[in-house]
Each structure stands twice: as structure tokens, then as C-alpha cells.
GROMACS .gro file of C-alpha atoms in nm:
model
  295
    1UNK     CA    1  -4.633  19.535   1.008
    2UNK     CA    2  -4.370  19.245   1.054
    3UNK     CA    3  -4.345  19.019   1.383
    4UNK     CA    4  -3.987  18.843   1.417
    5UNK     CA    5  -3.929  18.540   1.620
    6UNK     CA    6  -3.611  18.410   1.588
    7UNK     CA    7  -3.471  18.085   1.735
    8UNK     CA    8  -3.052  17.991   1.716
    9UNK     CA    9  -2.890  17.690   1.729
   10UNK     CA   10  -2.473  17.672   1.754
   11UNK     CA   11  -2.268  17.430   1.462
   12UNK     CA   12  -1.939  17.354   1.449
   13UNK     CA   13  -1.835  17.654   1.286
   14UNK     CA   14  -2.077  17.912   1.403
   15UNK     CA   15  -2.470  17.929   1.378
   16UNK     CA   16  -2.796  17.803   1.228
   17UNK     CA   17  -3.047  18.122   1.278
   18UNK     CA   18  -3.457  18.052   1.193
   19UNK     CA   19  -3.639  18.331   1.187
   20UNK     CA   20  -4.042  18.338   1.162
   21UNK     CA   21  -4.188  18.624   1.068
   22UNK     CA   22  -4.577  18.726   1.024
   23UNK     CA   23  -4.648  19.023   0.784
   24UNK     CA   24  -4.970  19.193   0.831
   25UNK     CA   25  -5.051  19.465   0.551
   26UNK     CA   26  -4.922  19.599   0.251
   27UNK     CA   27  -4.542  19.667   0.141
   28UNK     CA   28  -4.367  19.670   0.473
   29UNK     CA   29  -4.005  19.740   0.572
   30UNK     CA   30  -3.817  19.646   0.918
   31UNK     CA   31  -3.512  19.725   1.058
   32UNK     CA   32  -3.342  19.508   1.324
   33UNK     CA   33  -3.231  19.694   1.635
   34UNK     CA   34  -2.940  19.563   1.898
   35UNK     CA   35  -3.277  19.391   2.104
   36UNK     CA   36  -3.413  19.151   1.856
   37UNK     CA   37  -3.168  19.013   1.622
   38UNK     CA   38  -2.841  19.139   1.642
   39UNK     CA   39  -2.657  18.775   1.621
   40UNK     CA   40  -2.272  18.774   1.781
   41UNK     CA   41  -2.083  18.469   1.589
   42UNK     CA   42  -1.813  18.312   1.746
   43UNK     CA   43  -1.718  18.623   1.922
   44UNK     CA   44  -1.536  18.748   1.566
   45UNK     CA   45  -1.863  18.942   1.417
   46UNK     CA   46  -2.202  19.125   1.553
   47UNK     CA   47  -2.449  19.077   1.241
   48UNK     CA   48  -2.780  19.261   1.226
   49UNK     CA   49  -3.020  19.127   0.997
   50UNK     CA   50  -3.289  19.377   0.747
   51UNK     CA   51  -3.599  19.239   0.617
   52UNK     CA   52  -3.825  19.410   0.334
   53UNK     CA   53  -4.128  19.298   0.145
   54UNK     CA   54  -4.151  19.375  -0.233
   55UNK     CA   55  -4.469  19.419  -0.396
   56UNK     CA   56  -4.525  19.055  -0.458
   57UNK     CA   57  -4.546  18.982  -0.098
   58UNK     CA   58  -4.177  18.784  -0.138
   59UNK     CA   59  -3.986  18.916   0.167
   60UNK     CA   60  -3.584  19.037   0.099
   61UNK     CA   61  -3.319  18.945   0.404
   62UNK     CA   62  -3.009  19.149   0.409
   63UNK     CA   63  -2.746  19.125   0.682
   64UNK     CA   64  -2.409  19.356   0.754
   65UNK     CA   65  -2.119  19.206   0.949
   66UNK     CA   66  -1.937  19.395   1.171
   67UNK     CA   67  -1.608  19.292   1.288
   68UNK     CA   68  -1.565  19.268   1.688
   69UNK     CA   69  -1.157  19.309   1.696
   70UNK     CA   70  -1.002  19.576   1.467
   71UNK     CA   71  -0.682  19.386   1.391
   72UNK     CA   72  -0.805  19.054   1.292
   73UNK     CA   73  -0.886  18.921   0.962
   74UNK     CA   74  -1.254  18.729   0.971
   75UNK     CA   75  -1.365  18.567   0.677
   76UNK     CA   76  -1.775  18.480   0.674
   77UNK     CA   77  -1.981  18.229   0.540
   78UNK     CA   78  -2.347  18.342   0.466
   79UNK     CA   79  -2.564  17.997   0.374
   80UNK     CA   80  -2.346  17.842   0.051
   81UNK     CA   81  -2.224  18.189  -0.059
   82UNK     CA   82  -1.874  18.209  -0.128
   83UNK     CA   83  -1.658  18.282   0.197
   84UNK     CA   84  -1.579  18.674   0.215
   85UNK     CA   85  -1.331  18.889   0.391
   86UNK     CA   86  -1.546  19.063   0.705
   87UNK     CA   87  -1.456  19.475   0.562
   88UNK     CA   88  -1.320  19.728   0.817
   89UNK     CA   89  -1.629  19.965   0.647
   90UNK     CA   90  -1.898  19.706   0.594
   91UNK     CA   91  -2.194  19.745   0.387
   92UNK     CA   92  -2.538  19.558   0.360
   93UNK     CA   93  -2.542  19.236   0.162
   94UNK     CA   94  -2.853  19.064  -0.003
   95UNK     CA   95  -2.899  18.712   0.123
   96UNK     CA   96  -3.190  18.658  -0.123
   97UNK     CA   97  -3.583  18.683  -0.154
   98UNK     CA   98  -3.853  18.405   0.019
   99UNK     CA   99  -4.180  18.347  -0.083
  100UNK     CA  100  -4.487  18.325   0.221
  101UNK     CA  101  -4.503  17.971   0.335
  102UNK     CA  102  -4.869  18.070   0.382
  103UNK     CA  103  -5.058  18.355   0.289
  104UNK     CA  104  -5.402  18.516   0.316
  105UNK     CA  105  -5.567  18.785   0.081
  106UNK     CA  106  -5.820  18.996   0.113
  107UNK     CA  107  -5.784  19.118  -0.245
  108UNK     CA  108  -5.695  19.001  -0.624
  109UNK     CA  109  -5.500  19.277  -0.666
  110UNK     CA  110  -5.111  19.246  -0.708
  111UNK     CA  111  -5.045  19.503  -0.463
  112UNK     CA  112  -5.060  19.335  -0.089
  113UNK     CA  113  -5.407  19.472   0.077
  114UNK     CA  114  -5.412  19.619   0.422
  115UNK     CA  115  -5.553  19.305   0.604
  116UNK     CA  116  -5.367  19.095   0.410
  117UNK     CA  117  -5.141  18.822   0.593
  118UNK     CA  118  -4.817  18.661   0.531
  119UNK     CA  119  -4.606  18.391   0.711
  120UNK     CA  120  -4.271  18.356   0.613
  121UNK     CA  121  -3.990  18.086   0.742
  122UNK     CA  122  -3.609  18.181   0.682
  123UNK     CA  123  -3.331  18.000   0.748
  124UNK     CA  124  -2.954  18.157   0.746
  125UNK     CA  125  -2.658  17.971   0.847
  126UNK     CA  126  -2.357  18.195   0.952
  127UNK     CA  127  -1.983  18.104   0.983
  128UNK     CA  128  -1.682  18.286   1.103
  129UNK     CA  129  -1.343  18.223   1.047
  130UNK     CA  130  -1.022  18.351   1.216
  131UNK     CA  131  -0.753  18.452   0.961
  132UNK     CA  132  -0.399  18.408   1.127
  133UNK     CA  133  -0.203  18.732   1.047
  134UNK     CA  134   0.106  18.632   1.052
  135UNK     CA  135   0.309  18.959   1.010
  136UNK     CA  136   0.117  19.087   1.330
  137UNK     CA  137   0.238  18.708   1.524
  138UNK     CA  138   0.576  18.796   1.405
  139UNK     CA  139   0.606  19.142   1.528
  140UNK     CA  140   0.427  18.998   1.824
  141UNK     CA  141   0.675  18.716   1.909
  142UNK     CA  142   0.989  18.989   1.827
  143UNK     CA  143   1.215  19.105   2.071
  144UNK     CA  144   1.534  19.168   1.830
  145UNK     CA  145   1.369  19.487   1.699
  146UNK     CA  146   1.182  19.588   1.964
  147UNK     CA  147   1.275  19.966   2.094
  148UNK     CA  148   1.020  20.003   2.411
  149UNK     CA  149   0.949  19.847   2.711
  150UNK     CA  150   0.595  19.828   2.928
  151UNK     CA  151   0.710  19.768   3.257
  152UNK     CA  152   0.552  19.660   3.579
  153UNK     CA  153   0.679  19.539   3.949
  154UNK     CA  154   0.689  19.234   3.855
  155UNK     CA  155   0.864  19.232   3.472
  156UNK     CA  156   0.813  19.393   3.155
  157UNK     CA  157   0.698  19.332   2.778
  158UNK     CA  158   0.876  19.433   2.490
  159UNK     CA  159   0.707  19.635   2.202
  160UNK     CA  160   0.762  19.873   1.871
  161UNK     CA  161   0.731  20.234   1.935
  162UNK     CA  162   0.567  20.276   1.611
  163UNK     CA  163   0.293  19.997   1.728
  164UNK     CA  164   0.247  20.193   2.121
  165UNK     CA  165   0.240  20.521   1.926
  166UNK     CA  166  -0.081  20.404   1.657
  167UNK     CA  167  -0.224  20.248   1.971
  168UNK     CA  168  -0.286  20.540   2.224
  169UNK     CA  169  -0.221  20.937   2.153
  170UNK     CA  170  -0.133  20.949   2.529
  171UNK     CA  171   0.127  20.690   2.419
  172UNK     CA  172   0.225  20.856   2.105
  173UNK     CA  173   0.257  21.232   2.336
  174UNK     CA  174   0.471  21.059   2.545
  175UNK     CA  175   0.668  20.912   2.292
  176UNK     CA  176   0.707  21.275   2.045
  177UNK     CA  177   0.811  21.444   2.345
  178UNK     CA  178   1.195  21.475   2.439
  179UNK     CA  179   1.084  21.624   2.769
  180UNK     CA  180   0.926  21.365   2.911
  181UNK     CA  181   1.132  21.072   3.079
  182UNK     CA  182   0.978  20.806   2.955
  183UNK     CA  183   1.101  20.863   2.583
  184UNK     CA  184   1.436  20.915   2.675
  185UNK     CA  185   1.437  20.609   2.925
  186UNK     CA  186   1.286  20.370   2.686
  187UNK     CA  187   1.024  20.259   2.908
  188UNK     CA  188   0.713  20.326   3.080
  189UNK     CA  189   0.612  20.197   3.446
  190UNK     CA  190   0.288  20.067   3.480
  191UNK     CA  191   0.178  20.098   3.863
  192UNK     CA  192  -0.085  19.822   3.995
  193UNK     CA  193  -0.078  19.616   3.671
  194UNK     CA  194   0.030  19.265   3.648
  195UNK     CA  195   0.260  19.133   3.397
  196UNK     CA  196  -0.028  18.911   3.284
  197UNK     CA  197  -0.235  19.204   3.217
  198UNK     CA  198   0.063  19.382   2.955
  199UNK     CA  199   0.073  19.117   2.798
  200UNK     CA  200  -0.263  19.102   2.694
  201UNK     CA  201  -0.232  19.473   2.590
  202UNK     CA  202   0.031  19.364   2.377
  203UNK     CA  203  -0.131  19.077   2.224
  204UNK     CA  204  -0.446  19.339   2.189
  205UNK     CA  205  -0.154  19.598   1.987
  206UNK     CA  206  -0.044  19.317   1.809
  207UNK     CA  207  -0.353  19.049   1.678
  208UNK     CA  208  -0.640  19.234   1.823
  209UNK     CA  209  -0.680  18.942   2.085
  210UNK     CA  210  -0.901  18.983   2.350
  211UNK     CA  211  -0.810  18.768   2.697
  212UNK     CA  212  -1.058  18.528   2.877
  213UNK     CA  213  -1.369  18.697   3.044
  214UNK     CA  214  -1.267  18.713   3.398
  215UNK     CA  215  -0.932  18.891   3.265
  216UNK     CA  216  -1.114  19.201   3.111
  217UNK     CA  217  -1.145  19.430   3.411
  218UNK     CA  218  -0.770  19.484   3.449
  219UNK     CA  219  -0.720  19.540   3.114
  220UNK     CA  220  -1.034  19.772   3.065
  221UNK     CA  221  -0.870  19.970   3.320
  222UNK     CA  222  -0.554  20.029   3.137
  223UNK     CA  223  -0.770  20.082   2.868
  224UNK     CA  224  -0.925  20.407   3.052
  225UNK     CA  225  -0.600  20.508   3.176
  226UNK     CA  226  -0.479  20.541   2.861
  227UNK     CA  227  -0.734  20.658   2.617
  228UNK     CA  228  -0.722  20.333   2.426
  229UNK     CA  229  -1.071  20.392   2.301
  230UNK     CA  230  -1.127  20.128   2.067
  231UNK     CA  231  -0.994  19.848   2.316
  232UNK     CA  232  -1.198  20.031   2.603
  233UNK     CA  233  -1.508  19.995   2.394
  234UNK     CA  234  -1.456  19.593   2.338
  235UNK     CA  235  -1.397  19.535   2.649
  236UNK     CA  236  -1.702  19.688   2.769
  237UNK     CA  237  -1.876  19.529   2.501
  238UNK     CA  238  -1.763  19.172   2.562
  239UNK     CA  239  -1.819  19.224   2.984
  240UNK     CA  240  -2.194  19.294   2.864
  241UNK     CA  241  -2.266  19.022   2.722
  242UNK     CA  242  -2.089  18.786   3.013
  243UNK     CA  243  -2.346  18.947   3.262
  244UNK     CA  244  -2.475  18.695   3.517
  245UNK     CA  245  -2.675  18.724   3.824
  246UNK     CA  246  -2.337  18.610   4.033
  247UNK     CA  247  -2.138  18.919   3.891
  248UNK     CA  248  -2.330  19.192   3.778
  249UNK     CA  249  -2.268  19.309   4.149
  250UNK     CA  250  -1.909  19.323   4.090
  251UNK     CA  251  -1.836  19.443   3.801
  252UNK     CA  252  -2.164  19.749   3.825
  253UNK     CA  253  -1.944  19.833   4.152
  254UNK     CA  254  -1.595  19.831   3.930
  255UNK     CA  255  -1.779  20.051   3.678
  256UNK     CA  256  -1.893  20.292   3.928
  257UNK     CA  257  -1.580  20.285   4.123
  258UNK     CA  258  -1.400  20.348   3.840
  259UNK     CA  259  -1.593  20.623   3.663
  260UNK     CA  260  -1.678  20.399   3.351
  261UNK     CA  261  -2.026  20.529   3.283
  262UNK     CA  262  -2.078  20.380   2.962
  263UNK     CA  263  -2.003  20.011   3.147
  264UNK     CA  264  -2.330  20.131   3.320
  265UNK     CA  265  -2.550  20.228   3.095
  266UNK     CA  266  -2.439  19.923   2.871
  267UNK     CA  267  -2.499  19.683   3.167
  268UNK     CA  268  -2.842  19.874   3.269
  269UNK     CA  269  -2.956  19.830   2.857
  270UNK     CA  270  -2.871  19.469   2.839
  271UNK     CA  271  -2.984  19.273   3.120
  272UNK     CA  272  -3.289  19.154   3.151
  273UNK     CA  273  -3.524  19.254   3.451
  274UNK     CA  274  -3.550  18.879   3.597
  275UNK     CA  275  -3.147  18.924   3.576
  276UNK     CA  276  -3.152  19.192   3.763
  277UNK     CA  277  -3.372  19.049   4.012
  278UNK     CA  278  -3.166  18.748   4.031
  279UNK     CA  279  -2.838  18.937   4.084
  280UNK     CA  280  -3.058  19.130   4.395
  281UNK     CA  281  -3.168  18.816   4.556
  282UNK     CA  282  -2.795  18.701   4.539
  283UNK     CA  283  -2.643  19.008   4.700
  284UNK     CA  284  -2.912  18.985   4.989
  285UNK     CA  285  -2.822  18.627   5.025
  286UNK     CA  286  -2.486  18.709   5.053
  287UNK     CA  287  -2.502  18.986   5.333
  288UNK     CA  288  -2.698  18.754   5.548
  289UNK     CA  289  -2.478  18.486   5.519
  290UNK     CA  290  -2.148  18.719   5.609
  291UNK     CA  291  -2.431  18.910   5.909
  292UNK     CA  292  -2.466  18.576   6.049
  293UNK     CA  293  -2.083  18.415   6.038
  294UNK     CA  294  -1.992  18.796   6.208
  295UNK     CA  295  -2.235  18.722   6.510
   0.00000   0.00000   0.00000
């Protein structure tokens, strides 16, 4: 049986993660799961951490590195490995072995006993890096070349057909088909959208960009509109983890307003109880203090 306590402190460049862990037993193997030490660094990469112990009672720490935005290029930094190109189709990567800081046997024997205990200390320091993709910038900052426009009341945004097309198959339908106005007008109209909001779908298309937290909703709607799965999914994501007593009210009632289920069920998984209780007291607060300016 392993115990993991884990403690993180923030750097410069991304994170300094200590983890404790007490083995009790023989050869033992642990998998992280998204409660205990699934680590998000620098909002460019979720990394989950895997801990084994060989016979020789030395434990093995892998991690895998999963990129949060699909068109950026993250490069990552595991303690003073080499820095590494964060894969689309990532894989488990040996950080190394650690010997018990203390130990206590029960037997001679080389195999670990039952009620034998370990107590291992392992430090891992993680850094992310942003790689500036300049072809995407390019196309992004284009407007000589650009054959589509995303239009709202209050402007438009240029874009590349080919881009809209790889973004959305409700895009890409619209596009293929002669019958339908929008291909042979060259644009779309996007009703209650602000210009703000396309143009963080376009730097989304573009660099994989993600705007500021308070900016997600409008652009997790579009999302849903369209069947923009991946950005849907990242958006909901990133609103999880922003979850505060002061708006988990808001956006639970966007989410059910808006028939976004798995905003929910993420919300519901994530937050902690005393959250939750928080986020109650607040709303009660709140009525009482619009009951009593209405008398």
C-alpha cells in the first residue's frame, strides 16, 4: 500500500512538486488519479505522476504530459533532463528510481515482507515553455489571403476557409455546400456575439489561445453552437478549475441554462464540499441583502 502527500511550490518558470510517500508491504504499484496528483503547469500541460516499487524496495516515478491547447508547441523541463517537445500522443516517461529515506523490516529476505515499511521523499521540478509558432501568428495577423468573414453587429474577423473548415464540421458543411448562403456570400453572421468574442475564436483557430477567465463563457457558447468539441472541452476544463465560492452560482446557472451537462458534472467533481458550502452561504447572503433594499 502507498500513501501520497504531496506539497507544490510555484518558480519562475513553473513548479517545485515534493511528494512523501509511506509504503506499507511488499512490491506495490500506484496509479495517480485526476484527485491526488494531477499537477496543471503554467496552464500549457496537465501531468499525472505513476509511482512503483521494485523488489529492492527503491520506488520508480514516471510522469506523462499532456498538452492543454492543441495548437501550441510546449516544450518541458523534467528536473535537469534535457528540455522536450510536449507530443500530441504522449507516452509515460521514467523520471528515475529513489531509495527509502527510512525503512523498517520485518524480514532479511530481499523480497519486501508484508509489514514491512518504507518512507520515501521525492522531489520533481517541472517547467513549461510556450513555443511561438510563427506560421500560425502569420496566418493569424493575415488579411491579404483571407477568403471568409465571421461577422457580428458590431464588425467582423477575417479568416481562411481551409482553417474554419478543420475547425468545426458544421463549419466545413456550410462551407462544401453551394446551397447554403453563407458559402456563396462569403460570410457567416454570428447573432448575440461580440466582436471581442470572434476574435478569440480566431486566435483559438489560429495559436490555440485561450482568452482570460471571465471571457470563457461567451466563447464556450460558440463553442456549443458550433460543435467545436475540442475548444468546448478546454473551456470547460479551464472554468473548472477557476471555481470560487463568488461564481460557482453563475456559471452552474449558465451551464444549466445552457444545456452544458458536462460543465455540471465537471463543476459537481471538482469542488470541494466547504466550496460548495461557501458558494451557499454567499447566495443566501445575497438574496437577503436584495429582500431587504426591495422593502
Amino acid at each position: 500500500m502507498l500513501k501520497i502527500h504531496l506539497t507544490k511550490t510555484s518558480t519562475a518558470n513553473g513548479l517545485q512538486i515534493s511528494f512523501d510517500i509511506l509504503c506499507i508491504g511488499g512490491t506495490n504499484f500506484y496509479k495517480t488519479t485526476y484527485n491526488d496528483t494531477r499537477i496543471t503547469v503554467n496552464d500549457l500541460v496537465n501531468v499525472e505522476f505513476e509511482f512503483s516499487q521494485d523488489n529492492d524496495a527503491s520506488i520508480k516515478t514516471k510522469y506523462i504530459a499532456r498538452k492543454i491547447l492543441r495548437y501550441c508547441t510546449v516544450k518541458i523541463k523534467v528536473n535537469n533532463s534535457a528540455e522536450k517537445i510536449c507530443s500530441d500522443e504522449p507516452t509515460w516517461e521514467v523520471i528515475g528510481d529513489t531509495l527509502p529515506k527510512l525503512s523498517y523490516r520485518t524480514t532479511n529476505w530481499a523480497k519486501p515482507a508484508p509489514n514491512d515499511v518504507f518512507v520515501f521523499h521525492i522531489d520533481v521540478t517541472i517547467s513549461a515553455f510556450k513555443v511561438e509558432a510563427t506560421i500560425y501568428k502569420k496566418l493569424c495577423d493575415d488579411t491579404e489571403f483571407t477568403d471568409f468573414q465571421l461577422t457580428t453587429s458590431d464588425g467582423s474577423v477575417a479568416v481562411h476557409k481551409a482553417h474554419l473548415a478543420a475547425l468545426s464540421d458544421v463549419f466545413k458543411a456550410m462551407l462544401c455546400r453551394r446551397e447554403w448562403k453563407e458559402t456563396n456570400e462569403g460570410h457567416i453572421q454570428m447573432s448575440g456575439v461580440s466582436l471581442q468574442t470572434l476574435q478569440h475564436l480566431k486566435d483559438y483557430m489560429y495559436m490555440g489561445t485561450l482568452p482570460a477567465d471571465e471571457l470563457l463563457l461567451p466563447l464556450l457558447s460558440i463553442a456549443s453552437c458550433y460543435m467545436i468539441t475540442e475548444l468546448r472541452n478546454e473551456c470547460i476544463s479551464k472554468l473548472t478549475q477557476i471555481i470560487r465560492p463568488e461564481n460557482l452560482y453563475d456559471i452552474l446557472k449558465y451551464s444549466f441554462e445552457n444545456e452544458i451537462p458536462e460543465l455540471t458534472f465537471s463543476i459537481m467533481r471538482a469542488t470541494p464540499e466547504g466550496v460548495l458550502a461557501d458558494a451557499e452561504k454567499a447566495l443566501l447572503e445575497k438574496r437577503s441583502k436584495e429582500e431587504i433594499k426591495e422593502e
